Structures are given as C-alpha cells and as structure tokens.
Coordinates of C-alpha atoms in Angstrom, one line a residue:
M15 CA 105.7 86.2 118.4
L16 CA 104.7 83.3 120.6
S17 CA 105.2 84.0 124.3
L18 CA 104.8 81.0 126.6
P19 CA 105.0 81.9 130.3
R20 CA 105.5 79.0 132.7
R21 CA 101.8 78.8 133.5
R22 CA 101.2 79.0 129.8
F23 CA 98.4 80.9 128.3
L24 CA 96.5 80.1 125.2
S25 CA 94.9 83.0 123.5
S26 CA 91.5 81.9 122.1
A27 CA 92.5 83.6 118.9
L28 CA 95.4 81.3 118.6
L29 CA 93.6 78.1 119.2
A30 CA 93.2 76.0 116.1
G31 CA 93.6 72.5 114.9
G32 CA 92.1 70.2 117.5
A33 CA 89.9 73.0 118.7
V34 CA 88.6 73.8 115.3
G35 CA 86.1 71.7 113.4
F36 CA 85.8 71.5 109.7
S37 CA 82.5 73.3 109.0
S38 CA 81.2 75.9 106.6
A39 CA 82.7 78.5 109.0
M40 CA 86.2 77.1 108.7
P41 CA 89.0 79.5 107.8
A42 CA 90.3 79.9 104.3
W43 CA 93.4 77.9 105.0
A44 CA 91.4 74.9 106.0
R45 CA 89.5 75.0 102.7
G46 CA 92.7 75.3 100.7
A47 CA 91.7 78.7 99.4
M48 CA 94.7 80.4 100.8
A49 CA 95.7 82.5 97.8
G50 CA 96.4 85.7 99.8
S51 CA 99.1 86.5 102.3
V52 CA 100.0 84.1 105.0
R53 CA 100.6 85.3 108.5
K54 CA 104.0 85.2 110.2
G55 CA 104.3 83.6 113.6
I56 CA 103.3 80.5 115.4
D57 CA 99.8 79.5 116.6
E58 CA 99.3 76.6 118.9
V59 CA 97.3 73.4 118.5
S60 CA 96.8 70.7 121.2
G61 CA 94.4 68.0 122.3
S62 CA 93.7 64.4 121.5
S63 CA 92.8 65.1 117.8
I64 CA 94.7 67.8 115.9
D65 CA 94.0 69.0 112.4
L66 CA 96.7 70.5 110.2
A67 CA 95.9 71.8 106.7
I68 CA 98.5 72.5 104.0
G69 CA 97.9 75.4 101.6
R70 CA 99.6 78.0 99.4
G71 CA 99.9 81.7 99.8
R72 CA 102.4 84.6 99.6
F73 CA 104.9 85.5 102.3
A74 CA 106.7 88.8 102.7
T75 CA 109.4 90.2 104.9
G76 CA 112.1 92.8 104.7
G77 CA 111.1 93.9 101.2
R78 CA 111.1 90.4 99.8
S79 CA 107.9 88.7 98.8
G80 CA 107.1 85.3 97.2
H81 CA 105.4 82.0 97.1
A82 CA 105.0 80.1 100.3
I83 CA 103.5 76.8 101.6
A84 CA 101.7 77.4 104.9
V85 CA 100.1 75.1 107.4
N86 CA 96.9 76.4 109.1
G87 CA 97.6 79.7 107.4
T88 CA 100.9 80.6 108.9
V89 CA 104.7 80.4 108.3
P90 CA 105.9 78.6 110.4
G91 CA 103.0 76.3 110.9
P92 CA 101.4 75.9 114.4
L93 CA 103.1 74.6 117.5
V94 CA 101.9 71.0 118.1
R95 CA 101.8 70.8 121.9
L96 CA 101.6 67.4 123.4
R97 CA 102.0 65.7 126.7
E98 CA 104.1 62.5 127.4
G99 CA 101.8 59.5 127.7
Q100 CA 98.8 60.9 125.9
D101 CA 97.1 59.4 122.8
V102 CA 96.9 61.7 119.9
R103 CA 95.6 61.7 116.3
L104 CA 97.4 64.0 113.9
N105 CA 95.1 64.7 110.9
V106 CA 97.0 66.2 107.9
T107 CA 94.9 67.5 105.0
N108 CA 96.7 68.3 101.8
N109 CA 95.1 71.2 100.0
L110 CA 97.9 71.6 97.5
D111 CA 97.8 70.5 93.9
E112 CA 100.7 68.1 94.5
D113 CA 101.5 65.3 96.9
S114 CA 102.6 66.4 100.4
S115 CA 103.5 64.9 103.8
I116 CA 104.5 65.8 107.3
H117 CA 107.4 64.1 109.1
W118 CA 107.4 64.3 112.9
H119 CA 111.1 65.0 113.5
G120 CA 112.5 63.3 116.6
I121 CA 109.2 61.8 117.6
L122 CA 109.2 58.0 118.4
L123 CA 106.2 56.4 116.7
P124 CA 105.3 53.4 114.5
F125 CA 107.2 53.8 111.2
Q126 CA 104.1 53.8 109.0
F127 CA 103.2 57.2 110.6
D128 CA 106.7 58.7 110.2
G129 CA 105.6 60.7 107.1
V130 CA 108.3 60.0 104.5
P131 CA 106.9 59.2 101.1
G132 CA 108.4 56.2 99.4
V133 CA 109.8 54.9 102.7
S134 CA 107.1 54.6 105.3
F135 CA 103.9 55.6 103.3
P136 CA 102.9 56.7 99.8
G137 CA 102.4 60.4 100.6
I138 CA 99.2 62.4 100.8
K139 CA 97.5 63.0 97.6
P140 CA 95.8 66.4 96.8
G141 CA 92.5 66.7 98.7
E142 CA 93.3 63.7 101.0
T143 CA 93.7 63.6 104.8
F144 CA 96.2 61.3 106.4
T145 CA 95.9 60.4 110.1
A146 CA 98.8 59.4 112.4
P147 CA 97.5 57.9 115.6
F148 CA 100.0 57.1 118.3
K149 CA 100.9 57.2 122.0
V150 CA 103.4 59.9 122.9
R151 CA 106.4 58.2 124.5
Q152 CA 108.7 61.1 125.3
S153 CA 109.1 64.7 126.2
G154 CA 111.2 67.6 124.8
T155 CA 111.6 70.0 122.0
Y156 CA 111.1 68.8 118.4
W157 CA 109.7 70.0 115.1
W158 CA 107.8 68.8 112.0
H159 CA 108.3 69.4 108.3
S160 CA 107.4 68.3 104.8
H161 CA 109.4 65.4 103.4
S162 CA 108.0 65.8 99.9
G163 CA 110.2 67.4 97.3
L164 CA 111.5 70.8 98.3
Q165 CA 108.3 72.0 100.1
E166 CA 110.2 72.5 103.4
Q167 CA 112.1 75.4 101.8
A168 CA 108.8 77.2 101.1
G169 CA 107.6 77.3 104.7
H170 CA 106.1 73.9 105.4
Y171 CA 107.5 73.3 108.9
G172 CA 106.6 74.0 112.5
P173 CA 107.6 73.2 116.2
I174 CA 106.6 70.4 118.5
I175 CA 106.8 70.6 122.3
V176 CA 106.0 67.5 124.4
D177 CA 105.6 68.3 128.1
P178 CA 106.8 65.6 130.5
A179 CA 104.3 63.4 132.3
G180 CA 105.8 64.3 135.6
K181 CA 107.9 67.1 137.0
D182 CA 110.2 68.8 134.5
P183 CA 113.8 68.5 135.7
I184 CA 114.5 71.8 134.0
A185 CA 113.6 74.8 136.2
F186 CA 112.3 77.9 134.3
D187 CA 109.8 80.7 134.7
R188 CA 109.0 81.5 131.1
E189 CA 109.7 79.9 127.7
Y190 CA 109.9 80.9 124.1
I191 CA 110.2 78.9 121.0
V192 CA 113.0 80.2 118.7
L193 CA 112.4 78.6 115.4
L194 CA 115.2 79.4 112.9
S195 CA 114.5 79.2 109.1
E196 CA 115.0 81.0 105.8
F197 CA 112.8 82.8 103.3
T198 CA 113.5 83.3 99.7
P199 CA 111.3 84.5 96.9
M200 CA 113.3 82.2 94.6
H201 CA 111.5 79.0 93.9
P202 CA 113.4 76.1 95.5
H203 CA 113.6 74.2 92.2
V204 CA 115.3 77.2 90.7
I205 CA 117.8 77.1 93.5
M206 CA 118.3 73.4 92.9
K207 CA 118.9 74.0 89.2
K208 CA 121.4 76.8 89.8
L209 CA 123.3 74.6 92.3
K210 CA 123.4 71.8 89.8
Q211 CA 124.5 73.9 86.9
Q212 CA 127.0 76.1 88.6
G213 CA 128.0 74.2 91.8
G214 CA 128.1 75.5 95.3
G215 CA 129.6 78.9 94.3
Y216 CA 126.6 80.4 92.6
F217 CA 125.1 82.0 95.8
N218 CA 128.4 82.8 97.4
Y219 CA 129.0 86.5 97.3
Q220 CA 132.1 86.2 99.5
Q221 CA 134.4 84.6 97.0
G222 CA 138.0 85.6 97.1
T223 CA 139.5 88.3 94.9
A224 CA 143.0 89.6 94.3
T225 CA 142.4 92.4 96.7
D226 CA 140.3 90.8 99.4
D227 CA 141.3 90.8 103.1
Y228 CA 141.1 87.0 103.7
P229 CA 144.0 85.8 105.7
L230 CA 145.4 83.8 102.8
S231 CA 148.9 84.0 101.4
G232 CA 149.5 84.2 97.7
K233 CA 150.6 80.6 97.6
E234 CA 147.4 79.5 99.3
R235 CA 145.3 81.5 96.9
R236 CA 147.0 79.8 94.0
M237 CA 146.5 76.4 95.6
W238 CA 142.7 77.0 96.0
S239 CA 142.6 78.3 92.4
K240 CA 144.3 75.2 91.1
M241 CA 141.8 73.1 92.9
R242 CA 139.0 75.2 91.4
M243 CA 137.6 75.6 94.9
M244 CA 137.1 78.4 97.4
A245 CA 138.4 78.7 100.9
T246 CA 135.1 80.5 101.7
D247 CA 132.8 77.8 100.3
I248 CA 131.0 77.4 103.6
L249 CA 127.3 77.3 102.8
D250 CA 125.7 76.4 99.4
V251 CA 123.0 79.1 99.7
T252 CA 123.6 82.3 101.5
A253 CA 122.1 85.6 102.6
S254 CA 122.4 86.8 99.0
T255 CA 119.2 84.8 98.5
Y256 CA 117.9 84.1 102.0
T257 CA 116.3 86.3 104.6
Y258 CA 116.9 84.6 107.9
L259 CA 113.8 84.2 110.0
I260 CA 113.1 83.7 113.7
N261 CA 109.5 82.4 114.2
G262 CA 108.8 83.7 110.7
H263 CA 110.1 87.2 111.4
G264 CA 112.9 88.7 109.5
P265 CA 115.4 91.1 111.1
A266 CA 113.4 94.1 110.1
D267 CA 110.4 92.9 112.0
N268 CA 112.0 93.6 115.4
L269 CA 110.8 90.4 117.1
E270 CA 110.7 90.9 120.9
L271 CA 110.9 88.3 123.6
L272 CA 109.7 89.8 126.9
Y273 CA 111.0 88.9 130.3
N274 CA 110.8 90.1 133.9
L275 CA 114.1 90.8 135.8
G276 CA 115.5 87.7 137.3
E277 CA 113.3 85.2 135.5
R278 CA 114.8 82.0 134.1
V279 CA 113.9 82.1 130.5
R280 CA 113.9 78.9 128.6
L281 CA 114.6 79.3 124.9
R282 CA 113.6 76.2 122.8
I283 CA 115.8 76.7 119.8
I284 CA 115.0 74.7 116.7
N285 CA 117.0 75.0 113.4
G286 CA 114.2 74.4 111.0
S287 CA 116.1 75.9 108.1
A288 CA 116.7 74.1 104.8
M289 CA 120.4 74.8 104.4
T290 CA 121.8 77.1 107.1
F291 CA 124.0 76.4 110.1
F292 CA 123.7 79.2 112.6
N293 CA 126.0 80.5 115.3
L294 CA 123.9 81.5 118.3
R295 CA 124.9 84.1 121.0
I296 CA 123.3 86.7 123.2
P297 CA 126.1 89.3 123.8
G298 CA 126.4 90.0 127.5
L299 CA 124.2 87.1 128.6
P300 CA 125.5 83.5 129.1
M301 CA 123.4 80.6 128.0
T302 CA 123.0 77.3 129.9
V303 CA 122.4 74.4 127.6
V304 CA 119.9 72.0 129.2
Q305 CA 118.6 69.9 126.4
A306 CA 119.9 68.7 123.0
D307 CA 117.6 67.2 120.4
G308 CA 114.8 67.0 123.0
Q309 CA 116.9 65.0 125.5
N310 CA 118.0 66.5 128.8
V311 CA 121.7 67.0 129.3
V312 CA 123.9 67.9 132.2
P313 CA 123.7 71.8 132.2
V314 CA 126.6 73.5 130.3
E315 CA 127.1 77.2 130.5
T316 CA 128.4 78.8 127.3
D317 CA 128.5 82.0 125.4
E318 CA 127.9 80.7 121.9
L319 CA 127.0 77.5 120.1
Q320 CA 126.6 76.3 116.5
I321 CA 123.4 74.6 115.6
G322 CA 123.2 72.4 112.6
V323 CA 120.1 72.1 110.4
A324 CA 117.5 69.9 112.2
E325 CA 119.2 70.1 115.6
T326 CA 117.4 71.6 118.6
Y327 CA 119.0 73.0 121.8
D328 CA 117.1 74.3 124.8
V329 CA 119.0 76.9 126.8
V330 CA 118.1 78.8 129.9
V331 CA 119.1 82.5 130.3
R332 CA 118.6 84.7 133.4
P333 CA 118.7 88.4 132.6
T334 CA 119.1 90.4 135.8
A335 CA 119.9 93.8 134.3
D336 CA 117.1 96.2 133.2
K337 CA 118.3 96.2 129.6
A338 CA 117.7 94.7 126.2
F339 CA 119.8 91.8 124.8
T340 CA 120.1 90.9 121.2
F341 CA 119.6 87.2 120.3
V342 CA 121.9 86.7 117.3
A343 CA 121.6 83.8 114.8
E344 CA 124.5 84.4 112.5
S345 CA 124.8 82.2 109.5
M346 CA 127.9 80.0 109.6
D347 CA 129.4 81.8 106.5
R348 CA 128.6 85.1 108.2
S349 CA 126.7 86.4 105.2
G350 CA 123.6 87.4 107.3
M351 CA 121.8 86.9 110.5
G352 CA 118.4 86.5 112.1
I353 CA 117.8 88.6 115.2
A354 CA 115.3 88.9 118.1
T355 CA 115.5 91.0 121.2
L356 CA 115.0 90.0 124.8
V357 CA 113.5 93.0 126.5
P358 CA 112.0 93.8 130.0
R359 CA 109.7 96.3 128.3
A360 CA 108.4 96.6 124.8
G361 CA 110.2 98.9 122.5
M362 CA 113.6 98.6 124.0
R363 CA 116.5 97.7 121.7
A364 CA 120.1 96.5 122.1
E365 CA 123.0 97.0 119.8
V366 CA 123.1 94.5 116.9
P367 CA 126.6 93.3 116.5
A368 CA 128.1 93.5 113.0
L369 CA 128.7 90.4 111.0
R370 CA 132.1 88.9 111.7
D371 CA 134.6 88.2 109.0
P372 CA 133.8 85.1 107.0
P373 CA 135.9 82.0 108.1
V374 CA 138.1 80.2 105.7
L375 CA 138.5 76.5 105.3
T376 CA 141.7 74.9 106.5
M377 CA 143.8 71.8 106.1
A378 CA 141.5 69.9 108.5
D379 CA 138.5 70.7 106.4
M380 CA 140.3 69.3 103.4
G381 CA 140.4 65.9 105.1
M382 CA 144.1 66.2 106.2
G383 CA 143.6 66.8 109.9
G384 CA 144.4 63.2 110.7
M385 CA 147.7 63.0 108.9
D386 CA 150.9 62.3 110.8
H387 CA 153.0 65.3 110.1
G388 CA 156.1 64.0 111.8
A389 CA 158.0 65.2 114.7
S390 CA 159.2 68.3 112.9
G391 CA 155.7 69.6 112.5
G392 CA 156.5 70.3 109.0
G393 CA 157.5 67.4 106.8
M394 CA 155.1 64.7 105.5
D395 CA 155.2 61.1 106.5
P396 CA 157.8 59.7 104.1
N397 CA 155.8 56.4 103.9
M398 CA 152.7 58.1 102.6
D399 CA 151.5 57.3 99.1
H400 CA 152.0 60.5 97.2
S401 CA 151.0 59.2 93.8
T402 CA 149.1 61.7 91.8
T403 CA 145.9 62.0 89.8
S404 CA 145.2 64.4 87.0
A405 CA 142.2 66.2 88.4
E406 CA 143.4 66.6 91.9
D407 CA 147.0 67.3 91.2
M408 CA 148.3 69.1 94.2
A409 CA 151.8 69.6 92.9
T410 CA 153.6 72.6 94.5
M411 CA 150.7 73.3 96.8
D412 CA 150.8 74.1 100.5
M413 CA 147.8 73.7 102.7
P414 CA 146.1 76.7 104.3
G415 CA 146.4 77.2 108.0
K416 CA 148.9 78.1 110.5
D417 CA 150.1 74.5 111.2
I418 CA 151.4 73.9 107.7
A419 CA 154.1 76.4 107.3
G420 CA 157.0 74.9 105.4
M421 CA 155.2 71.7 104.5
D422 CA 156.1 70.2 101.2
M423 CA 152.9 68.7 99.9
S424 CA 154.3 68.0 96.5
G425 CA 152.6 65.2 94.7
M426 CA 150.0 64.6 97.4
K427 CA 146.5 63.9 96.2
M428 CA 143.1 64.6 97.7
R429 CA 141.4 61.6 96.1
D430 CA 143.4 58.6 97.1
T431 CA 140.7 56.0 96.6
S432 CA 143.0 53.2 97.8
M433 CA 142.1 54.5 101.3
L434 CA 138.5 53.7 100.9
P435 CA 136.8 50.5 101.9
P436 CA 135.6 48.3 99.0
D437 CA 131.9 49.1 99.5
V438 CA 132.5 52.7 98.6
K439 CA 131.8 53.2 94.9
V440 CA 134.5 55.3 93.1
G441 CA 133.2 57.4 90.3
P442 CA 132.5 61.0 89.3
G443 CA 130.4 61.5 92.4
L444 CA 133.4 61.4 94.6
D445 CA 136.0 64.1 94.4
M446 CA 137.8 63.9 97.7
V447 CA 138.9 61.2 100.2
S448 CA 139.6 62.2 103.8
M449 CA 143.1 61.2 105.0
G450 CA 142.7 59.8 108.5
A451 CA 139.3 61.5 109.1
P452 CA 140.0 62.5 112.8
D453 CA 137.1 62.6 115.2
R454 CA 136.3 66.2 115.8
M455 CA 133.6 66.0 118.6
G456 CA 135.6 68.6 120.4
Y457 CA 135.5 71.1 117.5
P458 CA 133.0 73.9 118.1
G459 CA 132.3 74.5 114.4
L460 CA 133.8 76.4 111.5
G461 CA 135.0 79.9 112.6
L462 CA 134.4 79.3 116.3
D463 CA 137.7 77.7 117.3
N464 CA 139.5 81.0 117.7
V465 CA 136.9 83.3 119.4
E466 CA 137.7 84.6 122.8
H467 CA 134.6 83.4 124.6
R468 CA 133.2 80.0 125.5
V469 CA 131.7 77.9 122.7
L470 CA 129.8 74.6 123.1
N471 CA 131.2 71.4 121.5
Y472 CA 129.8 67.9 121.4
Q473 CA 132.3 66.6 124.0
Q474 CA 130.7 68.8 126.6
L475 CA 127.3 67.0 126.3
A476 CA 126.4 64.3 128.8
A477 CA 123.0 62.7 129.3
L478 CA 121.3 64.0 132.4
T479 CA 120.0 60.6 133.3
P480 CA 122.2 57.5 132.6
G481 CA 120.7 55.3 130.0
N482 CA 119.5 51.7 130.6
E483 CA 121.5 50.3 127.7
K484 CA 124.7 48.8 129.1
R485 CA 125.6 46.4 126.3
T486 CA 128.7 46.9 124.3
T487 CA 128.3 47.1 120.6
S488 CA 128.4 43.8 118.8
R489 CA 129.2 45.1 115.3
K490 CA 131.0 48.1 113.8
M491 CA 129.9 49.9 110.6
E492 CA 131.5 52.6 108.6
I493 CA 129.6 54.9 106.3
H494 CA 131.2 57.5 104.1
L495 CA 129.6 60.8 103.2
T496 CA 130.7 61.5 99.7
G497 CA 130.2 64.2 97.1
N498 CA 131.5 66.2 94.2
M499 CA 131.1 69.9 94.8
E500 CA 131.6 71.0 91.2
R501 CA 128.9 68.7 89.9
Y502 CA 126.8 69.1 93.0
M503 CA 126.5 65.4 93.5
W504 CA 126.0 64.0 97.1
S505 CA 125.7 60.4 98.3
F506 CA 126.5 57.8 100.9
D507 CA 129.4 55.5 100.1
G508 CA 129.6 57.0 96.6
K509 CA 126.1 55.8 95.7
K510 CA 123.1 58.1 95.3
F511 CA 119.9 57.0 96.8
S512 CA 118.4 56.2 93.4
A513 CA 121.0 53.5 93.0
V514 CA 120.5 51.8 96.4
S515 CA 116.8 52.4 97.3
D516 CA 116.2 48.6 97.1
D517 CA 119.2 47.8 99.3
P518 CA 118.7 49.4 102.7
I519 CA 121.1 49.4 105.7
R520 CA 119.8 46.4 107.7
F521 CA 119.8 45.9 111.4
A522 CA 118.6 42.9 113.5
Y523 CA 116.0 43.8 116.1
N524 CA 117.6 45.2 119.2
E525 CA 121.0 44.9 117.7
R526 CA 123.6 47.3 119.1
V527 CA 126.0 48.7 116.5
R528 CA 128.8 51.3 116.6
V529 CA 128.5 53.5 113.5
K530 CA 131.3 55.6 112.3
L531 CA 130.5 58.4 109.8
V532 CA 133.4 59.5 107.6
N533 CA 133.0 62.8 105.8
D534 CA 134.9 62.7 102.6
T535 CA 133.8 66.2 101.6
M536 CA 134.7 69.8 102.5
M537 CA 131.3 70.6 103.9
A538 CA 129.7 69.9 107.2
H539 CA 126.7 67.5 107.0
P540 CA 123.9 67.2 109.6
I541 CA 123.1 63.5 109.5
H542 CA 119.6 62.5 110.8
L543 CA 118.2 59.1 111.6
H544 CA 114.5 58.8 111.8
G545 CA 112.6 56.9 114.5
H546 CA 115.6 56.5 116.8
F547 CA 118.0 58.3 119.1
F548 CA 121.6 57.3 119.0
E549 CA 124.3 57.9 121.5
L550 CA 127.2 60.2 120.6
V551 CA 130.5 58.5 121.3
N552 CA 132.1 61.7 122.7
G553 CA 134.1 60.5 125.7
Q554 CA 131.4 60.9 128.3
D555 CA 130.4 58.0 130.5
N556 CA 126.7 59.0 130.0
Q557 CA 126.7 59.4 126.2
P558 CA 124.2 62.0 125.1
L559 CA 121.2 60.9 122.9
K560 CA 120.8 62.7 119.6
H561 CA 118.7 62.3 116.5
T562 CA 121.0 64.5 114.3
V563 CA 124.8 64.8 114.4
I564 CA 127.0 67.2 112.5
V565 CA 129.9 65.5 110.8
Q566 CA 132.6 68.1 110.3
P567 CA 134.4 68.5 106.9
G568 CA 137.1 65.9 106.3
S569 CA 136.4 64.3 109.7
S570 CA 134.4 61.6 111.4
A571 CA 131.8 61.2 114.1
T572 CA 130.8 58.0 115.8
F573 CA 127.5 56.9 117.5
D574 CA 126.2 53.8 119.2
L575 CA 122.8 52.7 118.0
T576 CA 120.4 50.3 119.6
A577 CA 118.1 49.3 116.7
D578 CA 114.9 48.7 118.7
E579 CA 112.3 50.5 116.5
V580 CA 110.9 48.1 113.9
G581 CA 110.4 49.2 110.4
D582 CA 112.0 51.2 107.5
W583 CA 113.4 54.6 108.5
A584 CA 114.9 57.4 106.5
F585 CA 118.6 58.2 107.1
H586 CA 120.0 61.3 105.4
C587 CA 121.8 64.6 105.3
H588 CA 119.4 67.3 106.5
L589 CA 120.7 69.9 104.1
L590 CA 117.7 69.9 101.8
Y591 CA 119.5 70.1 98.5
H592 CA 122.1 67.5 99.5
M593 CA 119.3 65.1 100.4
H594 CA 117.5 65.9 97.2
S595 CA 120.7 65.2 95.3
G596 CA 121.1 61.7 96.7
M597 CA 122.6 61.8 100.2
F598 CA 119.8 59.6 101.5
Q599 CA 119.4 56.0 102.6
I600 CA 116.9 53.7 104.3
V601 CA 117.6 51.9 107.6
S602 CA 115.6 48.7 108.0
V603 CA 115.1 47.2 111.4
A604 CA 113.8 43.7 111.5
S605 CA 110.9 42.6 113.6
P606 CA 111.6 40.6 116.8
S607 CA 110.9 37.4 114.9
G608 CA 113.7 38.3 112.5
A609 CA 111.6 39.2 109.6
Q610 CA 112.6 42.2 107.6
S611 CA 110.2 45.0 107.5

C-alpha cells in the first residue's frame, strides 16, 4: 500500500531510482538478477535523474503464481513523482533477454522519447540503458508502461504523478494512488494464441445456456445463436483467467487505505490493466470527479463511474462516519472485482457487495442505435436497404432490447458495406457495419444505464479552465474501428497496422481537425493518441481534454485535435490484444516548416 498524506512522506526504505546509485551494493533488480519473488506495491522515485531497471521474477496473489516482469523489483513498478517545470532524465535499463521500452502515457515530451519501438525509437536492447531527458510541461495523474510486445500484461507498468508548479486547484488532505490491473499465471502469448484460435469466447464463463437467467427471450437466443455470437460477449479475457489487482494487491490481500474522519481523500485512479474496463463505486460514499486523464475538470459528484483501459480519474471522497467503506472495481462483464477498503483504523472491514448480474448486449451495441425506427416505434424505415448477405443473414431475427418489440427485421444485414466510406477496406477483417453510429457521449457504459444511482458519463465533463484554442476546425476526418470477432482480427478502416505502417495519418503543424471515430464492432474500444490531448466534443462550452476516449459499441465519438506536437505518434486501441492484432496506426505531425517528420 502506498499512502500519500497531503504533506507527503517518503519512507527512506521506499526511496529508489534517482536516489539510488548503481554500485556493487545495488539491489538485485538493478543487476537484472531478479529470479525470485517480486514485491507487491508501489515505491516512489523522484528527483532530476531517475533510474528504472526492468527485470524478471515471480508474482503471487490469491493462490495464483506465475511469471512477471517487474521494474525496480515491484509490480506495479515505482511511482515516478515529478513537478511541473522541472527538468528530468529518465534512465531505463533493460535487464531482460529481449527488447523492452517504457512509454510515458499522457506526458507531453519530444516524440523521440515517447518510448514506442518502431515509431519513435528502435527500442531498448538487452543490457542497454535509454535516457529520456525533457522538461515537465504539465501536472496531473498519469502512468507508464511497456510498449514492447505483450510485456505490459506481465506487470511492466507504474504510476506517474506530476505536482503543479503553483497552487493545486484541487483541495485535499490525503491522497492515494489506486492503480488497477490484472495478474494471470498464463503467459500473455498463450492468451493471444487462444483468442486467435477460438475468438473472444474462450475466456468467457458466462455464456448463455438453455437454462440460464439472462433476460433474453427464446427468439433473441435463437438470433444470437444464428449470428454465432453471444449477448454476454463483453470482455475478451475475464476473471476466469485474471485476478484483479489494486496497487498489485488481489482481493485476498485486504488492501487498506487509511483516513481520518472528515478528511478530503483524493484517489488518483489509473486503469493500468491490459484488457479490463472497470465499474468503480464506494457503496455509501459519493465520489466527486475532479480530474480526467490528468486534466482538471469542473467537479462532478457521482456514485459510480466506468473507467476504460488507460484512462485516469481523480476523485475526492470525504468519509465523515467512523466506519469502513469498500472500494469496488468490478469488471465490466461482472466476472470479478478488485477491492480495497477505506478505513479510519487498521483492521476494520466493510461488506463487499456481491457481483451483479452480467449485462447483455443490446440493439445499440449491434450498431443499430442510430436507425430511424419510424413513428410507430416498431416498423423499420421502408426506404432502408435490406439486401442480405450469406454470413450475416438476419432473416427472421428480432433485436434484443426493450425498444424493439414487434420489429420485423427480416432481411436486414449487419454488414452493409455500401454504408462505408471508400477508404475503408472491405474484407474478412470486417464483420459488422454500424448503421448510423450514434454519438453516445451521454451513455454511462454497458450495464450502467439502468442502475438506480448516479453514474458519470462523458457529457458531464467540462474543462475547469477554458482552453486557449478558439479556432474552429478546418477539416473533418472519419476513422472506422473495425474487426472480426470470430477470427479475432482488429484494425482501423479495415486495414491492420502491418498493411499501413508506411502510410501514417498526416496532419499539418498546428492544424485543427475534427475527428469522428466510428465503431463498427460490438466491443467498446479505448482509443489513445500519444503526445497530445484532444477535446471531447460532448456538448460542453469548455470541452474537456483527454488522451483516451472510449468509443461505445456500434457508436461514434468525436474529438477536436490541435496537432501542435511535431513528430510521429502512436494512435491505437489500448486493449492490449486488440492493439497487438492490428488496431494501431501512426499519426505524423509535420514540422512548422511543413516538412514531414
């Protein structure tokens, strides 16, 4: 556990990195001889020169044990604590027997130090040290992780906090990092192989049966069966394989977050998982959202929020009762949870709520939320092209969901490629086309639209400080998120990264562009752009800045981007196995002279 009171303390035992020199007395992890167990929890490194060493070890929690990649001997790796305006040198030593890297997620810095092999640098060879020197230009909550292969799944990640140069506009008395992740003893390449061979259903233990309790009619069940899809296909990898971690601790570890009555406790929540969306709540204790993706927002009080992979939210809670509260991070498919407990005294416990019923996909998630259903609320638009295809024949089907009773969907198809723009490649890697792709910025997330308490959505986010950018966008761009679940193929515009790596998305320097992301799949994708913040087009006058946006299934999300960071930047889905399968591109921002980077 890492407790960070407002006047923060630093245990000398936790000081490492910049405070530790490489000498004969250096610890085992610094020498790459970390064959034993790695520690859970988060140490802290700070200063003008920070050393991070990558090594291997074994990790265990809750009866599961397996291979891990640790940094400075722990999973997660250490907190990198910086201050806005300082100069820092981040020295990364690779003690693995394979190439490695660290990407500084959300941090603004010269592209050559962004840490993405093949995009911004060649990677760090075994035994080499790579140094990223830069001036810290921002404040907020961020994180770092490997961008090499699937190393992130094995524990190669950690938090970053940048303290503001001046007074923090967020008032708090105590703070905690809450870093969400997963652990599995299964090697990540085995997971990838199983996903590829057997699609997204291999790890799903919540598949429907003839006798289950899912709220589906017999007709709906037959429809899903005909499509060879599952209404409960929510996450590709589930708690059947994962133990969900908070700061490296599984639920059995009883992680405690201490507080004093009446204190304003700031929770810096980071979703550093490889594949898991979490629903976050503290039963009996409201949360006030004060920061999203490291950027301050107008405070919003809520009772639950969904956090996508790679997103961060800072919330402030104020417990005034002398009791314990359970922090619940429930996976979006409700197959498992990570937990911690806020307590006024050590040893106290609160009730851990039971997992809720798994949600089921609906018509909107099938890309049909934007269809004009006619004034009757039941019949289809008679002008719609209902021509059929063989693979996606939806004859005699009805759509699941309460808004479709009585609808005749005969002959309608889910893969009407005539609706796609010409730059989207049609092939076996595309098995669905969203019809209309409505903007769902106001959607709280799968399974959270019918709960009785308050849930955060993107439309509620507004920048705390109005931005300086007043120009309207000069160009519009549309990018489709595409895939084929059965074959586990993922791409942008129907083209895997391997097919477009020499053809990046190009922006002129300081160009301001409105980008619409259209999700032509039945899964939510957290899309991340390196090196920039973009503004969510969410109806607010002061559009919030984000580095990652969830694009809901069958829907769209739009952002405004000012391309003012020169260089080549990664742009990808942050679900690790989606990115690894091809949902990845490069954004290239020209120099002020007009030269391409």
